Each structure stands twice: as structure tokens, then as C-alpha cells.
Tab-separated table of C-alpha atoms and ligand atoms in Angstrom:
chain	number	residue	atom	x	y	z
A	1	UNK	CA	17.657	33.540	-10.836
A	2	UNK	CA	15.481	35.883	-8.795
A	3	UNK	CA	12.259	34.361	-10.110
A	4	UNK	CA	13.214	30.887	-8.831
A	5	UNK	CA	13.703	32.213	-5.330
A	6	UNK	CA	10.485	34.091	-5.088
A	7	UNK	CA	7.550	32.724	-3.231
A	8	UNK	CA	4.721	35.191	-3.264
A	9	UNK	CA	1.029	35.177	-2.608
A	10	UNK	CA	-1.312	36.362	-5.364
A	11	UNK	CA	-1.382	39.761	-3.590
A	12	UNK	CA	2.393	39.887	-3.627
A	13	UNK	CA	2.387	39.679	0.168
A	14	UNK	CA	5.578	37.681	0.816
A	15	UNK	CA	8.873	39.431	1.335
A	16	UNK	CA	11.482	39.095	-1.385
A	17	UNK	CA	14.304	36.757	-0.519
A	18	UNK	CA	17.464	38.453	-1.622
A	19	UNK	CA	19.854	36.300	-3.550
A	20	UNK	CA	23.597	37.051	-3.661
A	21	UNK	CA	23.253	36.935	-7.461
A	22	UNK	CA	20.693	39.742	-7.516
A	23	UNK	CA	21.953	43.045	-8.866
A	24	UNK	CA	22.585	45.563	-6.068
A	25	UNK	CA	20.284	48.520	-5.642
A	26	UNK	CA	21.414	51.303	-7.943
A	27	UNK	CA	20.957	54.798	-6.540
A	28	UNK	CA	20.417	57.614	-9.033
A	29	UNK	CA	20.470	61.215	-7.869
A	30	UNK	CA	20.055	62.970	-11.208
A	31	UNK	CA	17.084	62.921	-13.562
A	32	UNK	CA	19.298	62.008	-16.483
A	33	UNK	CA	20.828	59.008	-14.716
A	34	UNK	CA	17.452	57.700	-13.534
A	35	UNK	CA	15.767	58.268	-16.892
A	36	UNK	CA	18.578	56.470	-18.725
A	37	UNK	CA	18.459	53.494	-16.333
A	38	UNK	CA	14.671	53.199	-16.547
A	39	UNK	CA	14.680	53.519	-20.338
A	40	UNK	CA	17.344	50.802	-20.594
A	41	UNK	CA	15.132	48.454	-18.572
A	42	UNK	CA	12.088	49.174	-20.718
A	43	UNK	CA	14.063	48.903	-23.932
A	44	UNK	CA	15.148	45.441	-22.785
A	45	UNK	CA	11.447	44.549	-22.718
A	46	UNK	CA	11.115	44.665	-18.918
A	47	UNK	CA	7.905	45.721	-17.230
A	48	UNK	CA	8.781	48.574	-14.886
A	49	UNK	CA	6.951	49.040	-11.580
A	50	UNK	CA	7.418	52.257	-9.597
A	51	UNK	CA	6.861	53.077	-5.924
A	52	UNK	CA	7.164	56.791	-5.143
A	53	UNK	CA	7.829	57.575	-1.465
A	54	UNK	CA	9.068	60.308	0.834
A	55	UNK	CA	11.193	57.790	2.759
A	56	UNK	CA	10.831	56.934	6.477
A	57	UNK	CA	9.638	53.591	5.160
A	58	UNK	CA	7.318	51.278	7.085
A	59	UNK	CA	5.405	48.092	6.291
A	60	UNK	CA	2.842	50.105	4.330
A	61	UNK	CA	5.528	51.202	1.864
A	62	UNK	CA	7.014	47.713	1.768
A	63	UNK	CA	3.616	46.268	0.861
A	64	UNK	CA	3.658	48.565	-2.190
A	65	UNK	CA	7.148	47.401	-3.081
A	66	UNK	CA	6.061	43.758	-2.752
A	67	UNK	CA	3.034	44.362	-4.967
A	68	UNK	CA	5.311	46.027	-7.519
A	69	UNK	CA	7.816	43.185	-7.241
A	70	UNK	CA	5.069	40.623	-7.830
A	71	UNK	CA	3.917	42.188	-11.094
A	72	UNK	CA	7.033	43.824	-12.553
A	73	UNK	CA	10.353	42.682	-13.959
A	74	UNK	CA	12.179	45.712	-12.616
A	75	UNK	CA	11.133	47.728	-9.572
A	76	UNK	CA	12.074	51.371	-9.162
A	77	UNK	CA	11.379	53.460	-6.060
A	78	UNK	CA	11.957	57.079	-5.195
A	79	UNK	CA	12.736	58.805	-1.939
A	80	UNK	CA	12.087	62.514	-2.142
A	81	UNK	CA	10.689	64.657	0.647
A	82	UNK	CA	8.767	66.987	-1.619
A	83	UNK	CA	8.813	70.551	-0.250
A	84	UNK	CA	6.013	71.571	-2.620
A	85	UNK	CA	3.430	69.491	-0.762
A	86	UNK	CA	4.132	70.981	2.676
A	87	UNK	CA	2.428	74.178	3.797
A	88	UNK	CA	4.447	76.954	5.451
A	89	UNK	CA	3.482	75.815	8.961
A	90	UNK	CA	3.789	72.091	8.317
A	91	UNK	CA	6.453	69.560	9.241
A	92	UNK	CA	8.858	69.720	6.249
A	93	UNK	CA	11.936	70.444	8.389
A	94	UNK	CA	11.215	67.742	10.944
A	95	UNK	CA	9.742	65.152	8.549
A	96	UNK	CA	11.502	61.860	9.485
A	97	UNK	CA	14.500	61.076	7.272
A	98	UNK	CA	16.234	57.696	7.460
A	99	UNK	CA	17.937	57.247	4.114
A	100	UNK	CA	20.417	54.501	5.022
A	101	UNK	CA	17.757	52.344	6.686
A	102	UNK	CA	15.347	52.937	3.804
A	103	UNK	CA	18.016	52.018	1.278
A	104	UNK	CA	18.679	48.725	3.083
A	105	UNK	CA	14.969	47.888	3.257
A	106	UNK	CA	14.496	48.560	-0.446
A	107	UNK	CA	17.542	46.502	-1.340
A	108	UNK	CA	16.280	43.626	0.785
A	109	UNK	CA	12.942	43.760	-1.052
A	110	UNK	CA	14.712	43.437	-4.393
A	111	UNK	CA	14.275	46.998	-5.655
A	112	UNK	CA	16.741	47.574	-8.496
A	113	UNK	CA	16.578	51.344	-9.000
A	114	UNK	CA	16.266	54.087	-6.403
A	115	UNK	CA	15.797	57.709	-7.390
A	116	UNK	CA	16.872	60.040	-4.583
A	117	UNK	CA	17.343	63.492	-6.076
A	118	UNK	CA	18.257	66.665	-4.200
A	119	UNK	CA	15.578	69.376	-4.137
A	120	UNK	CA	17.391	71.515	-6.761
A	121	UNK	CA	17.277	68.608	-9.214
A	122	UNK	CA	13.483	68.364	-9.005
A	123	UNK	CA	12.822	72.096	-8.664
A	124	UNK	CA	15.504	74.050	-10.516
A	125	UNK	CA	15.616	77.780	-9.778
A	126	UNK	CA	12.882	79.605	-11.656
A	127	UNK	CA	10.508	76.614	-11.937
A	128	UNK	CA	6.985	78.059	-12.086
A	129	UNK	CA	4.997	75.248	-13.697
A	130	UNK	CA	2.449	73.299	-11.668
A	131	UNK	CA	0.107	70.408	-12.294
A	132	UNK	CA	-3.232	70.983	-10.588
A	133	UNK	CA	-6.261	68.736	-10.560
A	134	UNK	CA	-8.928	71.424	-10.199
A	135	UNK	CA	-11.826	70.951	-7.754
A	136	UNK	CA	-10.697	67.625	-6.300
A	137	UNK	CA	-7.555	69.227	-4.891
A	138	UNK	CA	-9.639	71.421	-2.596
A	139	UNK	CA	-11.519	68.537	-0.989
A	140	UNK	CA	-10.806	66.472	2.151
A	141	UNK	CA	-7.133	67.066	3.020
A	142	UNK	CA	-6.953	69.730	0.330
A	143	UNK	CA	-9.388	71.865	2.334
A	144	UNK	CA	-7.234	71.913	5.454
A	145	UNK	CA	-3.912	71.771	3.576
A	146	UNK	CA	-4.208	74.371	0.780
A	147	UNK	CA	-1.692	73.715	-1.996
A	148	UNK	CA	-0.866	70.234	-0.714
A	149	UNK	CA	-2.322	68.314	-3.634
A	150	UNK	CA	-0.897	70.739	-6.184
A	151	UNK	CA	2.505	69.814	-4.750
A	152	UNK	CA	1.675	66.098	-4.869
A	153	UNK	CA	0.403	66.073	-8.449
A	154	UNK	CA	3.286	68.231	-9.656
A	155	UNK	CA	5.939	65.981	-8.164
A	156	UNK	CA	4.170	62.752	-9.159
A	157	UNK	CA	3.818	63.997	-12.757
A	158	UNK	CA	7.511	64.911	-12.765
A	159	UNK	CA	8.475	61.515	-11.320
A	160	UNK	CA	6.330	59.747	-13.927
A	161	UNK	CA	8.153	61.693	-16.660
A	162	UNK	CA	11.525	60.648	-15.272
A	163	UNK	CA	10.732	56.986	-14.611
A	164	UNK	CA	8.098	56.352	-17.314
A	165	UNK	CA	6.778	53.347	-15.382
A	166	UNK	CA	4.302	50.805	-16.699
A	167	UNK	CA	2.618	50.790	-13.292
A	168	UNK	CA	2.861	52.957	-10.170
A	169	UNK	CA	1.856	51.806	-6.688
A	170	UNK	CA	0.083	53.929	-4.065
A	171	UNK	CA	-1.478	53.193	-0.673
A	172	UNK	CA	-5.219	53.405	-0.030
A	173	UNK	CA	-4.449	55.227	3.231
A	174	UNK	CA	-4.038	58.405	1.162
A	175	UNK	CA	-7.483	57.965	-0.387
A	176	UNK	CA	-7.832	61.559	-1.596
A	177	UNK	CA	-4.331	61.433	-3.096
A	178	UNK	CA	-5.310	58.244	-4.936
A	179	UNK	CA	-8.466	59.829	-6.392
A	180	UNK	CA	-6.537	62.922	-7.470
A	181	UNK	CA	-3.649	61.007	-9.048
A	182	UNK	CA	-6.069	58.737	-10.889
A	183	UNK	CA	-7.838	61.819	-12.245
A	184	UNK	CA	-4.550	63.430	-13.279
A	185	UNK	CA	-3.519	60.260	-15.126
A	186	UNK	CA	-6.874	60.122	-16.874
A	187	UNK	CA	-7.055	63.812	-17.754
A	188	UNK	CA	-3.468	64.006	-19.022
A	189	UNK	CA	-3.638	60.621	-20.814
A	190	UNK	CA	-0.559	59.389	-18.977
A	191	UNK	CA	0.439	55.863	-19.983
A	192	UNK	CA	0.767	54.472	-16.479
A	193	UNK	CA	-1.402	52.009	-14.610
A	194	UNK	CA	-2.221	53.149	-11.073
A	195	UNK	CA	-2.284	50.261	-8.607
A	196	UNK	CA	-3.759	50.927	-5.170
A	197	UNK	CA	-2.793	48.661	-2.273
A	198	UNK	CA	-4.750	48.159	0.973
A	199	UNK	CA	-3.988	50.054	4.170
A	200	UNK	CA	-1.479	48.258	6.396
A	201	UNK	CA	-2.338	48.511	10.099
A	202	UNK	CA	-0.612	47.933	13.409
A	203	UNK	CA	-2.033	45.016	15.422
A	204	UNK	CA	-4.342	47.412	17.305
A	205	UNK	CA	-5.727	48.965	14.126
A	206	UNK	CA	-3.677	52.165	13.830
A	207	UNK	CA	-2.956	52.812	10.161
A	208	UNK	CA	0.784	52.773	9.492
A	209	UNK	CA	2.197	56.197	8.748
A	210	UNK	CA	5.631	57.797	8.832
A	211	UNK	CA	4.052	60.440	11.069
A	212	UNK	CA	3.224	57.867	13.782
A	213	UNK	CA	6.884	58.320	14.805
A	214	UNK	CA	5.943	61.747	16.211
A	215	UNK	CA	3.494	60.278	18.756
A	216	UNK	CA	4.445	59.748	22.391
A	217	UNK	CA	3.007	56.731	24.233
A	218	UNK	CA	-0.123	58.550	25.411
A	219	UNK	CA	-0.804	60.090	22.003
A	220	UNK	CA	-0.218	56.721	20.351
A	221	UNK	CA	-3.011	55.320	22.523
A	222	UNK	CA	-5.367	58.240	21.858
A	223	UNK	CA	-4.696	57.957	18.095
A	224	UNK	CA	-6.704	54.723	18.054
A	225	UNK	CA	-9.874	56.823	18.021
A	226	UNK	CA	-9.488	57.262	14.255
A	227	UNK	CA	-9.732	53.541	13.573
A	228	UNK	CA	-12.385	53.077	16.278
A	229	UNK	CA	-14.622	55.710	14.706
A	230	UNK	CA	-14.322	54.040	11.298
A	231	UNK	CA	-15.099	50.632	12.789
A	232	UNK	CA	-18.259	52.020	14.405
A	233	UNK	CA	-19.409	53.379	11.059
A	234	UNK	CA	-18.562	50.119	9.329
A	235	UNK	CA	-20.500	48.122	11.938
A	236	UNK	CA	-23.570	50.295	11.493
A	237	UNK	CA	-23.339	50.164	7.689
A	238	UNK	CA	-23.004	46.378	7.824
A	239	UNK	CA	-26.119	46.309	9.983
A	240	UNK	CA	-27.975	48.001	7.124
A	241	UNK	CA	-27.755	51.754	7.815
A	242	UNK	CA	-27.563	53.589	4.459
A	243	UNK	CA	-28.089	57.190	5.615
A	244	UNK	CA	-24.734	58.992	5.496
A	245	UNK	CA	-25.879	61.645	7.997
A	246	UNK	CA	-26.569	58.973	10.622
A	247	UNK	CA	-23.284	57.216	9.928
A	248	UNK	CA	-21.408	60.526	10.139
A	249	UNK	CA	-23.019	61.379	13.469
A	250	UNK	CA	-21.854	58.074	14.947
A	251	UNK	CA	-18.329	58.443	13.601
A	252	UNK	CA	-17.947	62.033	14.793
A	253	UNK	CA	-19.431	61.230	18.193
A	254	UNK	CA	-16.478	58.933	18.894
A	255	UNK	CA	-14.261	62.041	19.047
A	256	UNK	CA	-16.239	63.868	21.726
A	257	UNK	CA	-14.367	63.865	25.012
A	258	UNK	CA	-11.043	63.052	23.326
A	259	UNK	CA	-9.143	65.988	24.819
A	260	UNK	CA	-5.824	65.188	23.087
A	261	UNK	CA	-7.433	64.765	19.681
A	262	UNK	CA	-8.840	67.489	17.451
A	263	UNK	CA	-11.028	66.294	14.593
A	264	UNK	CA	-10.119	67.940	11.285
A	265	UNK	CA	-12.759	66.241	9.163
A	266	UNK	CA	-14.936	63.162	9.181
A	267	UNK	CA	-16.655	62.724	5.835
A	268	UNK	CA	-18.498	60.210	3.716
A	269	UNK	CA	-17.833	60.825	0.039
A	270	UNK	CA	-17.800	59.322	-3.416
A	271	UNK	CA	-14.339	57.692	-3.732
A	272	UNK	CA	-13.791	59.145	-7.225
A	273	UNK	CA	-15.204	62.649	-7.035
A	274	UNK	CA	-14.668	63.126	-3.273
A	275	UNK	CA	-18.109	64.777	-3.149
A	276	UNK	CA	-20.284	64.042	-0.096
A	277	UNK	CA	-22.912	61.330	-0.548
A	278	UNK	CA	-26.262	61.226	1.226
A	279	UNK	CA	-26.784	57.507	0.850
A	280	UNK	CA	-24.048	54.871	0.938
A	281	UNK	CA	-25.910	52.216	-1.088
A	282	UNK	CA	-23.676	52.852	-4.116
A	283	UNK	CA	-20.498	52.425	-2.074
A	284	UNK	CA	-18.648	55.225	-0.295
A	285	UNK	CA	-15.351	56.351	1.154
A	286	UNK	CA	-15.455	57.132	4.877
A	287	UNK	CA	-12.465	59.353	5.559
A	288	UNK	CA	-11.149	60.913	8.743
A	289	UNK	CA	-8.326	63.294	9.616
A	290	UNK	CA	-7.464	64.409	13.134
A	291	UNK	CA	-4.687	66.110	15.035
A	292	UNK	CA	-3.306	64.036	17.883
A	293	UNK	CA	-1.309	66.668	19.722
A	294	UNK	CA	0.262	68.474	16.778
A	295	UNK	CA	0.461	65.371	14.568
A	296	UNK	CA	-2.107	65.171	11.801
A	297	UNK	CA	-3.202	61.607	11.050
A	298	UNK	CA	-5.568	60.277	8.397
A	299	UNK	CA	-7.422	57.011	7.923
A	300	UNK	CA	-10.346	55.680	5.897
A	301	UNK	CA	-12.472	52.710	4.964
A	302	UNK	CA	-14.377	51.892	1.803
A	303	UNK	CA	-18.003	50.840	2.199
A	304	UNK	CA	-18.964	48.426	-0.586
A	305	UNK	CA	-22.080	49.040	-2.636
A	306	UNK	CA	-25.112	47.260	-1.221
B	1	LIG	O1	2.342	59.513	-0.589
B	1	LIG	C1	3.468	60.030	-0.545
B	1	LIG	O2	4.379	59.568	0.147
B	1	LIG	C2	3.731	61.298	-1.348
B	1	LIG	O3	2.608	62.113	-1.371
B	1	LIG	C3	4.225	61.007	-2.756
B	1	LIG	C4	3.185	60.275	-3.585
B	1	LIG	C5	5.508	60.185	-2.702
B	1	LIG	C6	4.541	62.318	-3.488
B	1	LIG	O4	5.527	63.049	-2.830
């Protein structure tokens, strides 16, 4: 019944139209319940798509859900604010939480299974086992957020073990996270396809992020410098500049005089290894992170190979 009502673009861009006959969203709070539900779907021959999130959903997350919906028979999502990926001085306590609204959005998009475990379910007392992608985890955001990617890969590996999805959907906005999860999946031979969806932006270019909710009106305006700096680099690259040092100088220059914004990093790297490149002819990831007030925002663009 659902199939007949769906009208999607090839990219899965159209919202799901919920039908009264659709099964309601089932919320699982224990690993056993979620694993049993996911296994039942797969045993019935359904292709299972999975969208892991920390909640506070926005259009970026919903684009992942729509991509999952477009290529899966059953869509599962998770909402879990993962303490292991927050540093001691980061925003774990104040991270936006909006479970009821998120639940409604996911239901409207036709998600069938939602995993929303308490912290003790994911990290039982005495848990001392971590999944670390060596080297990559110390690059880009990993340099300024020590331990962050160890927390991400540990929780994503655990979620993959619970859900056992055929495909999992991540946003390109977290470009370093994408590279690290891809490497983890490769190195550990995990049987999951990683699907990466494009960054979703506000009309003025600001990349959508749950952390944008922290910005006041003035900071929201100043935050546009991230996108502006990337657009300057893209313009120059499109005009034929291949020298990463020159492109970096132009991107970084955009931040001078921005008193409310503190640049964390502006780098041009190989999208897989996250190592700096000197020449962008082979394609490159241009990534930026900056504090706007106390809110840390990230953004990036991919330069195609020439
Ligand atoms: O990208 C996120 O929201 C989180 O890092 C993830 C992948 C859900 C793991 O907690």
C-alpha cells in the first residue's frame, strides 16, 4: 500500500506521504527488542535501511531518512545522544533534545523502527571496549576534539551490531566522520553499505546542524562566513587554481576581521585519508570548523578531480 502512495525523485528527495494503513512507528528502547524487530524484517526478505542520529532532527536528517526510504523496504532510525563522543568541556548536557517532535517527524517520513535506548543500555557499567580507527581519528575534528571519533566509531559499530542494516545513511556535512566510518566498515569487514547524502543548506547557505539552534540572531549572521569561505575557494578552483596553499590562503583570509568567529581549522585534504594535499587536481575535500561564540560549526565542499 505504501509503495503506491510514494512519489519520489531518483535521489529520494520527496517527502513520504503517510497512509493511514501504514504501520505506526515502533519505538524500541532495549537492544534485544530492536535486534529482534530488525531481524524479523530481514528474515522476511526486507531490505533494511538505517539512519543513526542524535535527535534534534532537521531537514538534513530527513533527507537521510528519505534516501533510506527510497532504497529500503523497512527504515530504522536511532536517536541516541552518545556521551562517548563528547569531550569533558563539550555540550553533552545542553545538546538539544526534542524526542516527541523527532518521533513525529520520523513517523511522518514512514520510518517503521526507532531505537531510542537509555545510556545504560548502550554502555553497561564496566564497559571498557572501544572501536578506534587509528590515525584518521586524530585528523580534522579529531585534532580539536580528542576522543570524539573513538566515541563515534564505538557507538556506530554497536548500533550496526544491533540493527544489522543492509545500508546506513550519513550526511556529507560530517565529512571526517564519513571517511572514518567508511574505513571502519572496510577494516572490520562489516556487511553494511554506507550511503552518503549531500549537505542540506538553509536558503542563505548555512549548513543545517542541530547546533545552529544555539546561535542568536547576530551569531547566525556571522556564521555565514563558513559557507562564504568555501564558496571563495570553490570559485578560485573553478577558475583553474590547483595549488592548495593558494586556495587555503583565500579561504582563511575570509575569517580575518570576524571578531565573533574563531577559526578552528581550514584544510584541504584527501577525502579518504584526510591527509593534506598540495594540489587539488585529483579532487579534494575543503573542510572548515569554526567557533561562532561558543558554538562549534563545521562545513565542507568537495572539489572534483580536474
Ligand atoms: O552524526 C551523528 O549524529 C552522530 O555522530 C552519530 C553518527 C549518530 C553517532 O552518534
